[in-house]
Amino acid sequence: MGILELLNTRHQAELKELNYHISKQLENDNSLMSKVVSTHLRTKGKQLRPLLVLVCAKMFAPLTQKAYAAAAAVELLHNASLIHDDVVDNSPTRRGNPTINAVWDNHIAVLVGDFFTSSAMKEALSTGDIRIVDSLCSLGRTLSLGEIDQIHNAREHHLSEDNYYKVIDYKTASLFVSSAEMGCLASGVDDHRKDALSKYALLFGRCFQIRDDIFDYYSSELVGKPTGNDLREGKISLPLLYALRKSDAPNHAEILAMVEQDGLSDQQIEIIQDFARKNGGIDYSFAVMEDLRTKAMQELDKLPDCTEVRELRELFDFVITRKY
């Protein structure tokens, strides 16, 4: 059994309660909305973000309805962002299933995403803690800015690691940071322990996205899902950014010219993927993840050893070694 499966088994009852919160919040009397929502919820994904809320909350106190509401709020807003991202990217599938926009069109998808966003806000309000509400609202703003930055960088071909980290901090890591913060706040913790867990979550989120980006530089057959999509959309991630540093690498000028054009062919994407692999992009990215892990463990070292701290160490290992 893998690390994530083991954690899900340990927290099975808690995740069941979480999903009950989510389904109750999404209940409505509109037949079309209910059909779309129920279809969407059939594939729940890894639910790492609400799991992080619950683990951080449980680290300091027994879980309460406040903690479950905070976890549900994060997961609802995360789902809203995915639904809207699929519209922006015109994605036909997610997690191997047709997207809402592919089945019901963009109009319905945008409205369903809005419904998830509003449901997230209601769930956060139910905690009665304005700090949790503020964290969720700030998260929504950050996710939007991250998406805008990513589109702008792709259109203007702004190729730099600084731009890359800013985008992944906004689009990916912010969800994990907010999850850690809300988990602490739900258990009445708002001191150096919350700061340590927030820093851990930022490093965790960066590592999660870098691992995701590495998948994009292999063939779809090897990874088991479509790859090269980011390159098709002009999104240049860490493996290629590093490889492009090597101006003396074979075919560097040709690759750079490809990267700066719009509408890459499948053959061009394969050439770029190969260039990134052959010029150390994958190895460099794994080295960066190991450095992030070291720094994250230093943050956890500031906390008393307990089951939840050990679980967070295990989760970081999962992120680096995961195959999906």
Short mmCIF file of C-alpha atoms in Angstrom, two decimals:
data_model
loop_
_atom_site.label_atom_id
_atom_site.label_comp_id
_atom_site.label_asym_id
_atom_site.label_seq_id
_atom_site.Cartn_x
_atom_site.Cartn_y
_atom_site.Cartn_z
CA MET A 1 0.00 0.00 0.00
CA GLY A 2 1.34 3.44 -0.95
CA ILE A 3 1.80 6.35 1.44
CA LEU A 4 -1.33 8.19 0.34
CA GLU A 5 -3.48 5.05 0.42
CA LEU A 6 -2.18 4.33 3.93
CA LEU A 7 -3.01 7.86 5.10
CA ASN A 8 -6.45 7.67 3.51
CA THR A 9 -7.06 4.40 5.35
CA ARG A 10 -5.96 5.92 8.67
CA HIS A 11 -8.26 8.90 8.12
CA GLN A 12 -11.10 7.02 6.43
CA ALA A 13 -13.76 8.04 8.95
CA GLU A 14 -12.62 11.66 8.89
CA LEU A 15 -12.62 11.83 5.09
CA LYS A 16 -16.12 10.32 5.10
CA GLU A 17 -17.27 13.11 7.41
CA LEU A 18 -15.54 15.67 5.19
CA ASN A 19 -17.32 14.42 2.08
CA TYR A 20 -20.62 14.47 3.91
CA HIS A 21 -20.02 18.18 4.63
CA ILE A 22 -19.24 18.80 0.98
CA SER A 23 -22.29 16.95 -0.36
CA LYS A 24 -24.62 18.65 2.14
CA GLN A 25 -23.30 22.08 1.23
CA LEU A 26 -23.81 21.39 -2.48
CA GLU A 27 -27.42 20.20 -2.10
CA ASN A 28 -29.84 22.25 -4.19
CA ASP A 29 -33.26 22.01 -5.83
CA ASN A 30 -32.11 22.60 -9.41
CA SER A 31 -32.15 19.33 -11.35
CA LEU A 32 -29.43 20.31 -13.85
CA MET A 33 -27.09 21.70 -11.18
CA SER A 34 -27.62 18.58 -9.06
CA LYS A 35 -26.84 16.33 -12.03
CA VAL A 36 -23.64 18.20 -12.91
CA VAL A 37 -22.46 18.34 -9.29
CA SER A 38 -23.12 14.65 -8.62
CA THR A 39 -21.25 13.69 -11.79
CA HIS A 40 -18.31 15.89 -10.84
CA LEU A 41 -18.12 14.47 -7.31
CA ARG A 42 -17.81 10.87 -8.52
CA THR A 43 -14.07 11.44 -8.95
CA LYS A 44 -12.75 13.13 -5.84
CA GLY A 45 -9.04 13.26 -6.65
CA LYS A 46 -6.43 12.90 -3.93
CA GLN A 47 -8.09 15.36 -1.51
CA LEU A 48 -4.65 16.32 -0.21
CA ARG A 49 -5.70 19.85 0.69
CA PRO A 50 -8.56 18.98 3.05
CA LEU A 51 -6.45 16.14 4.42
CA LEU A 52 -3.78 18.72 5.29
CA VAL A 53 -6.42 20.83 7.08
CA LEU A 54 -7.51 17.84 9.15
CA VAL A 55 -3.98 16.65 9.96
CA CYS A 56 -2.88 20.14 11.06
CA ALA A 57 -6.04 20.58 13.16
CA LYS A 58 -5.73 17.15 14.77
CA MET A 59 -2.12 17.88 15.66
CA PHE A 60 -3.33 20.25 18.41
CA ALA A 61 -6.84 19.16 19.40
CA PRO A 62 -9.57 16.60 18.65
CA LEU A 63 -11.33 17.32 15.37
CA THR A 64 -14.44 19.49 15.58
CA GLN A 65 -17.16 20.52 13.14
CA LYS A 66 -15.18 23.73 12.71
CA ALA A 67 -12.22 21.77 11.36
CA TYR A 68 -14.42 19.75 9.00
CA ALA A 69 -16.07 22.94 7.72
CA ALA A 70 -12.67 24.53 7.09
CA ALA A 71 -11.50 21.43 5.22
CA ALA A 72 -14.70 21.32 3.15
CA ALA A 73 -14.32 25.03 2.30
CA VAL A 74 -10.82 24.49 0.94
CA GLU A 75 -11.85 21.49 -1.13
CA LEU A 76 -14.89 23.29 -2.55
CA LEU A 77 -12.83 26.30 -3.59
CA HIS A 78 -10.17 24.02 -5.05
CA ASN A 79 -12.82 22.30 -7.14
CA ALA A 80 -14.19 25.65 -8.26
CA SER A 81 -10.72 26.67 -9.45
CA LEU A 82 -10.32 23.40 -11.38
CA ILE A 83 -13.70 23.82 -13.09
CA HIS A 84 -12.84 27.37 -14.11
CA ASP A 85 -9.31 26.35 -15.19
CA ASP A 86 -10.81 23.72 -17.49
CA VAL A 87 -12.87 26.44 -19.15
CA VAL A 88 -9.86 28.74 -19.51
CA ASP A 89 -7.71 25.93 -20.93
CA ASN A 90 -10.56 24.38 -22.94
CA SER A 91 -9.64 21.02 -21.38
CA PRO A 92 -11.66 18.01 -22.61
CA THR A 93 -10.74 15.70 -19.70
CA ARG A 94 -9.65 15.75 -16.07
CA ARG A 95 -8.65 12.68 -14.04
CA GLY A 96 -9.49 10.61 -17.10
CA ASN A 97 -13.10 11.81 -17.27
CA PRO A 98 -14.81 14.40 -19.48
CA THR A 99 -14.79 17.90 -18.00
CA ILE A 100 -17.97 19.82 -17.24
CA ASN A 101 -17.26 22.23 -20.09
CA ALA A 102 -16.77 19.32 -22.51
CA VAL A 103 -20.09 17.72 -21.59
CA TRP A 104 -22.35 20.69 -20.81
CA ASP A 105 -20.44 23.64 -22.41
CA ASN A 106 -18.59 26.63 -20.96
CA HIS A 107 -21.71 28.50 -19.83
CA ILE A 108 -22.77 25.70 -17.50
CA ALA A 109 -19.19 25.09 -16.32
CA VAL A 110 -18.66 28.72 -15.30
CA LEU A 111 -21.94 28.76 -13.36
CA VAL A 112 -21.14 25.46 -11.63
CA GLY A 113 -17.70 26.84 -10.70
CA ASP A 114 -19.42 29.91 -9.25
CA PHE A 115 -21.76 27.63 -7.30
CA PHE A 116 -18.77 25.78 -5.81
CA THR A 117 -17.13 29.11 -4.92
CA SER A 118 -20.24 30.37 -3.13
CA SER A 119 -20.60 27.03 -1.35
CA ALA A 120 -17.01 27.30 -0.16
CA MET A 121 -17.71 30.74 1.29
CA LYS A 122 -20.83 29.49 3.10
CA GLU A 123 -18.87 26.59 4.56
CA ALA A 124 -16.14 28.96 5.77
CA LEU A 125 -18.75 31.27 7.31
CA SER A 126 -20.23 28.33 9.21
CA THR A 127 -17.00 28.12 11.24
CA GLY A 128 -17.83 31.47 12.85
CA ASP A 129 -14.13 32.37 12.64
CA ILE A 130 -13.41 35.49 10.60
CA ARG A 131 -9.75 34.44 10.31
CA ILE A 132 -10.76 31.29 8.43
CA VAL A 133 -13.10 33.31 6.21
CA ASP A 134 -10.30 35.80 5.52
CA SER A 135 -7.88 33.00 4.67
CA LEU A 136 -10.33 31.51 2.17
CA CYS A 137 -11.15 34.87 0.58
CA SER A 138 -7.46 35.71 0.25
CA LEU A 139 -6.92 32.30 -1.32
CA GLY A 140 -9.58 32.97 -3.96
CA ARG A 141 -7.89 36.24 -4.92
CA THR A 142 -4.47 34.59 -5.09
CA LEU A 143 -5.69 31.74 -7.31
CA SER A 144 -7.17 34.24 -9.76
CA LEU A 145 -3.99 36.32 -9.88
CA GLY A 146 -1.92 33.19 -10.41
CA GLU A 147 -4.02 32.16 -13.41
CA ILE A 148 -3.75 35.65 -14.92
CA ASP A 149 0.04 35.66 -14.38
CA GLN A 150 0.36 32.26 -16.02
CA ILE A 151 -1.62 33.36 -19.08
CA HIS A 152 0.40 36.58 -19.34
CA ASN A 153 3.74 34.77 -19.05
CA ALA A 154 2.70 32.25 -21.71
CA ARG A 155 1.55 34.95 -24.13
CA GLU A 156 4.58 37.20 -23.63
CA HIS A 157 7.07 34.29 -23.34
CA HIS A 158 8.45 35.48 -20.02
CA LEU A 159 10.93 32.69 -19.34
CA SER A 160 12.45 32.89 -15.87
CA GLU A 161 12.48 30.80 -12.71
CA ASP A 162 11.29 33.82 -10.70
CA ASN A 163 8.14 34.06 -12.82
CA TYR A 164 7.70 30.30 -12.62
CA TYR A 165 7.87 30.22 -8.81
CA LYS A 166 5.53 33.19 -8.48
CA VAL A 167 2.91 31.39 -10.56
CA ILE A 168 3.16 28.06 -8.74
CA ASP A 169 3.14 29.81 -5.37
CA TYR A 170 -0.10 31.54 -6.35
CA LYS A 171 -1.80 28.71 -8.27
CA THR A 172 -0.73 25.65 -6.29
CA ALA A 173 1.17 26.33 -3.07
CA SER A 174 -1.37 28.91 -1.85
CA LEU A 175 -3.99 26.17 -1.48
CA PHE A 176 -1.73 24.14 0.77
CA VAL A 177 -0.67 27.19 2.80
CA SER A 178 -4.29 28.16 3.37
CA SER A 179 -5.11 24.56 4.31
CA ALA A 180 -2.39 24.49 6.97
CA GLU A 181 -3.46 27.89 8.31
CA MET A 182 -7.13 26.94 8.52
CA GLY A 183 -6.33 23.65 10.22
CA CYS A 184 -4.35 25.47 12.90
CA LEU A 185 -6.98 28.16 13.36
CA ALA A 186 -9.72 25.56 13.65
CA SER A 187 -7.88 24.15 16.66
CA GLY A 188 -7.15 27.54 18.22
CA VAL A 189 -3.48 27.74 17.19
CA ASP A 190 -2.24 31.08 15.88
CA ASP A 191 1.42 31.34 16.84
CA HIS A 192 4.87 30.06 15.78
CA ARG A 193 3.41 26.58 15.23
CA LYS A 194 1.06 27.91 12.56
CA ASP A 195 3.98 29.79 10.99
CA ALA A 196 6.07 26.61 10.81
CA LEU A 197 3.23 24.62 9.24
CA SER A 198 2.50 27.43 6.75
CA LYS A 199 6.15 27.42 5.65
CA TYR A 200 6.05 23.63 5.37
CA ALA A 201 2.91 23.91 3.24
CA LEU A 202 4.51 26.45 0.89
CA LEU A 203 7.46 24.12 0.30
CA PHE A 204 5.09 21.17 -0.04
CA GLY A 205 3.02 23.02 -2.64
CA ARG A 206 6.07 23.99 -4.67
CA CYS A 207 7.28 20.41 -4.65
CA PHE A 208 3.84 19.11 -5.62
CA GLN A 209 3.73 21.35 -8.69
CA ILE A 210 7.32 20.63 -9.75
CA ARG A 211 6.57 16.89 -9.62
CA ASP A 212 3.46 17.48 -11.71
CA ASP A 213 5.49 19.49 -14.21
CA ILE A 214 8.08 16.72 -14.55
CA PHE A 215 5.34 14.38 -15.81
CA ASP A 216 4.78 16.76 -18.74
CA TYR A 217 8.24 15.97 -20.13
CA TYR A 218 7.63 12.26 -20.70
CA SER A 219 5.50 10.42 -23.22
CA SER A 220 1.82 9.88 -22.51
CA GLU A 221 2.33 6.11 -22.77
CA LEU A 222 4.98 6.15 -20.02
CA VAL A 223 3.04 8.38 -17.63
CA GLY A 224 -0.37 6.87 -18.34
CA LYS A 225 -2.11 10.18 -19.01
CA PRO A 226 -1.86 12.97 -21.62
CA THR A 227 1.37 14.96 -21.41
CA GLY A 228 2.80 17.97 -23.21
CA ASN A 229 -0.35 19.99 -22.53
CA ASP A 230 1.51 22.79 -20.74
CA LEU A 231 3.88 23.15 -23.67
CA ARG A 232 0.93 23.33 -26.06
CA GLU A 233 -0.41 26.24 -24.02
CA GLY A 234 2.95 28.02 -23.87
CA LYS A 235 3.52 27.22 -20.18
CA ILE A 236 7.22 26.65 -19.60
CA SER A 237 8.06 24.87 -16.36
CA LEU A 238 11.21 24.09 -14.39
CA PRO A 239 12.75 21.19 -16.39
CA LEU A 240 12.79 23.21 -19.61
CA LEU A 241 13.72 26.49 -17.91
CA TYR A 242 16.84 24.81 -16.55
CA ALA A 243 17.75 23.14 -19.87
CA LEU A 244 17.39 26.46 -21.70
CA ARG A 245 20.07 27.96 -19.43
CA LYS A 246 22.60 25.89 -21.38
CA SER A 247 23.09 28.17 -24.35
CA ASP A 248 25.81 25.88 -25.72
CA ALA A 249 23.52 22.83 -25.74
CA PRO A 250 22.91 21.23 -29.16
CA ASN A 251 19.91 22.77 -30.96
CA HIS A 252 19.50 25.43 -28.24
CA ALA A 253 18.60 28.21 -30.68
CA GLU A 254 16.12 25.95 -32.48
CA ILE A 255 14.43 24.94 -29.22
CA LEU A 256 14.25 28.54 -27.98
CA ALA A 257 12.63 29.59 -31.26
CA MET A 258 10.05 26.79 -30.89
CA VAL A 259 9.28 27.76 -27.31
CA GLU A 260 8.66 31.37 -28.31
CA GLN A 261 6.17 30.48 -31.04
CA ASP A 262 2.49 29.72 -30.70
CA GLY A 263 0.77 26.50 -31.71
CA LEU A 264 3.38 23.75 -31.31
CA SER A 265 2.89 20.51 -33.22
CA ASP A 266 3.06 17.11 -31.50
CA GLN A 267 6.44 16.51 -33.13
CA GLN A 268 7.81 19.81 -31.84
CA ILE A 269 6.58 19.00 -28.34
CA GLU A 270 8.40 15.66 -28.44
CA ILE A 271 11.59 17.44 -29.56
CA ILE A 272 11.30 19.94 -26.68
CA GLN A 273 10.58 17.19 -24.16
CA ASP A 274 13.66 15.30 -25.33
CA PHE A 275 15.79 18.45 -25.11
CA ALA A 276 14.73 19.06 -21.50
CA ARG A 277 15.49 15.47 -20.51
CA LYS A 278 18.87 15.28 -22.26
CA ASN A 279 20.06 18.59 -20.82
CA GLY A 280 19.51 17.84 -17.17
CA GLY A 281 16.07 19.37 -16.66
CA ILE A 282 14.60 16.35 -14.89
CA ASP A 283 17.64 15.75 -12.68
CA TYR A 284 17.74 19.42 -11.72
CA SER A 285 14.05 19.41 -10.84
CA PHE A 286 14.45 16.36 -8.60
CA ALA A 287 17.39 18.06 -6.89
CA VAL A 288 15.24 21.12 -6.25
CA MET A 289 12.52 18.91 -4.75
CA GLU A 290 15.03 17.29 -2.41
CA ASP A 291 16.17 20.74 -1.29
CA LEU A 292 12.56 21.73 -0.68
CA ARG A 293 12.08 18.56 1.34
CA THR A 294 15.11 19.33 3.53
CA LYS A 295 13.78 22.81 4.28
CA ALA A 296 10.29 21.47 4.97
CA MET A 297 11.64 18.92 7.45
CA GLN A 298 13.46 21.73 9.24
CA GLU A 299 10.11 23.47 9.72
CA LEU A 300 8.55 20.28 11.11
CA ASP A 301 11.52 19.91 13.47
CA LYS A 302 10.25 23.05 15.23
CA LEU A 303 7.16 21.10 16.35
CA PRO A 304 6.90 18.39 19.01
CA ASP A 305 7.08 14.92 17.49
CA CYS A 306 3.66 13.32 17.12
CA THR A 307 1.67 11.13 14.74
CA GLU A 308 0.53 14.10 12.67
CA VAL A 309 4.04 15.48 12.21
CA ARG A 310 5.20 12.07 11.06
CA GLU A 311 2.29 11.95 8.62
CA LEU A 312 3.36 15.28 7.14
CA ARG A 313 6.84 13.87 6.63
CA GLU A 314 5.32 10.87 4.87
CA LEU A 315 3.17 13.13 2.67
CA PHE A 316 6.22 15.00 1.46
CA ASP A 317 7.88 11.72 0.52
CA PHE A 318 4.74 10.77 -1.39
CA VAL A 319 4.85 14.00 -3.40
CA ILE A 320 8.39 13.35 -4.59
CA THR A 321 7.97 9.64 -5.35
CA ARG A 322 4.41 9.62 -6.70
CA LYS A 323 3.74 8.18 -10.15
CA TYR A 324 0.40 9.93 -10.71
#
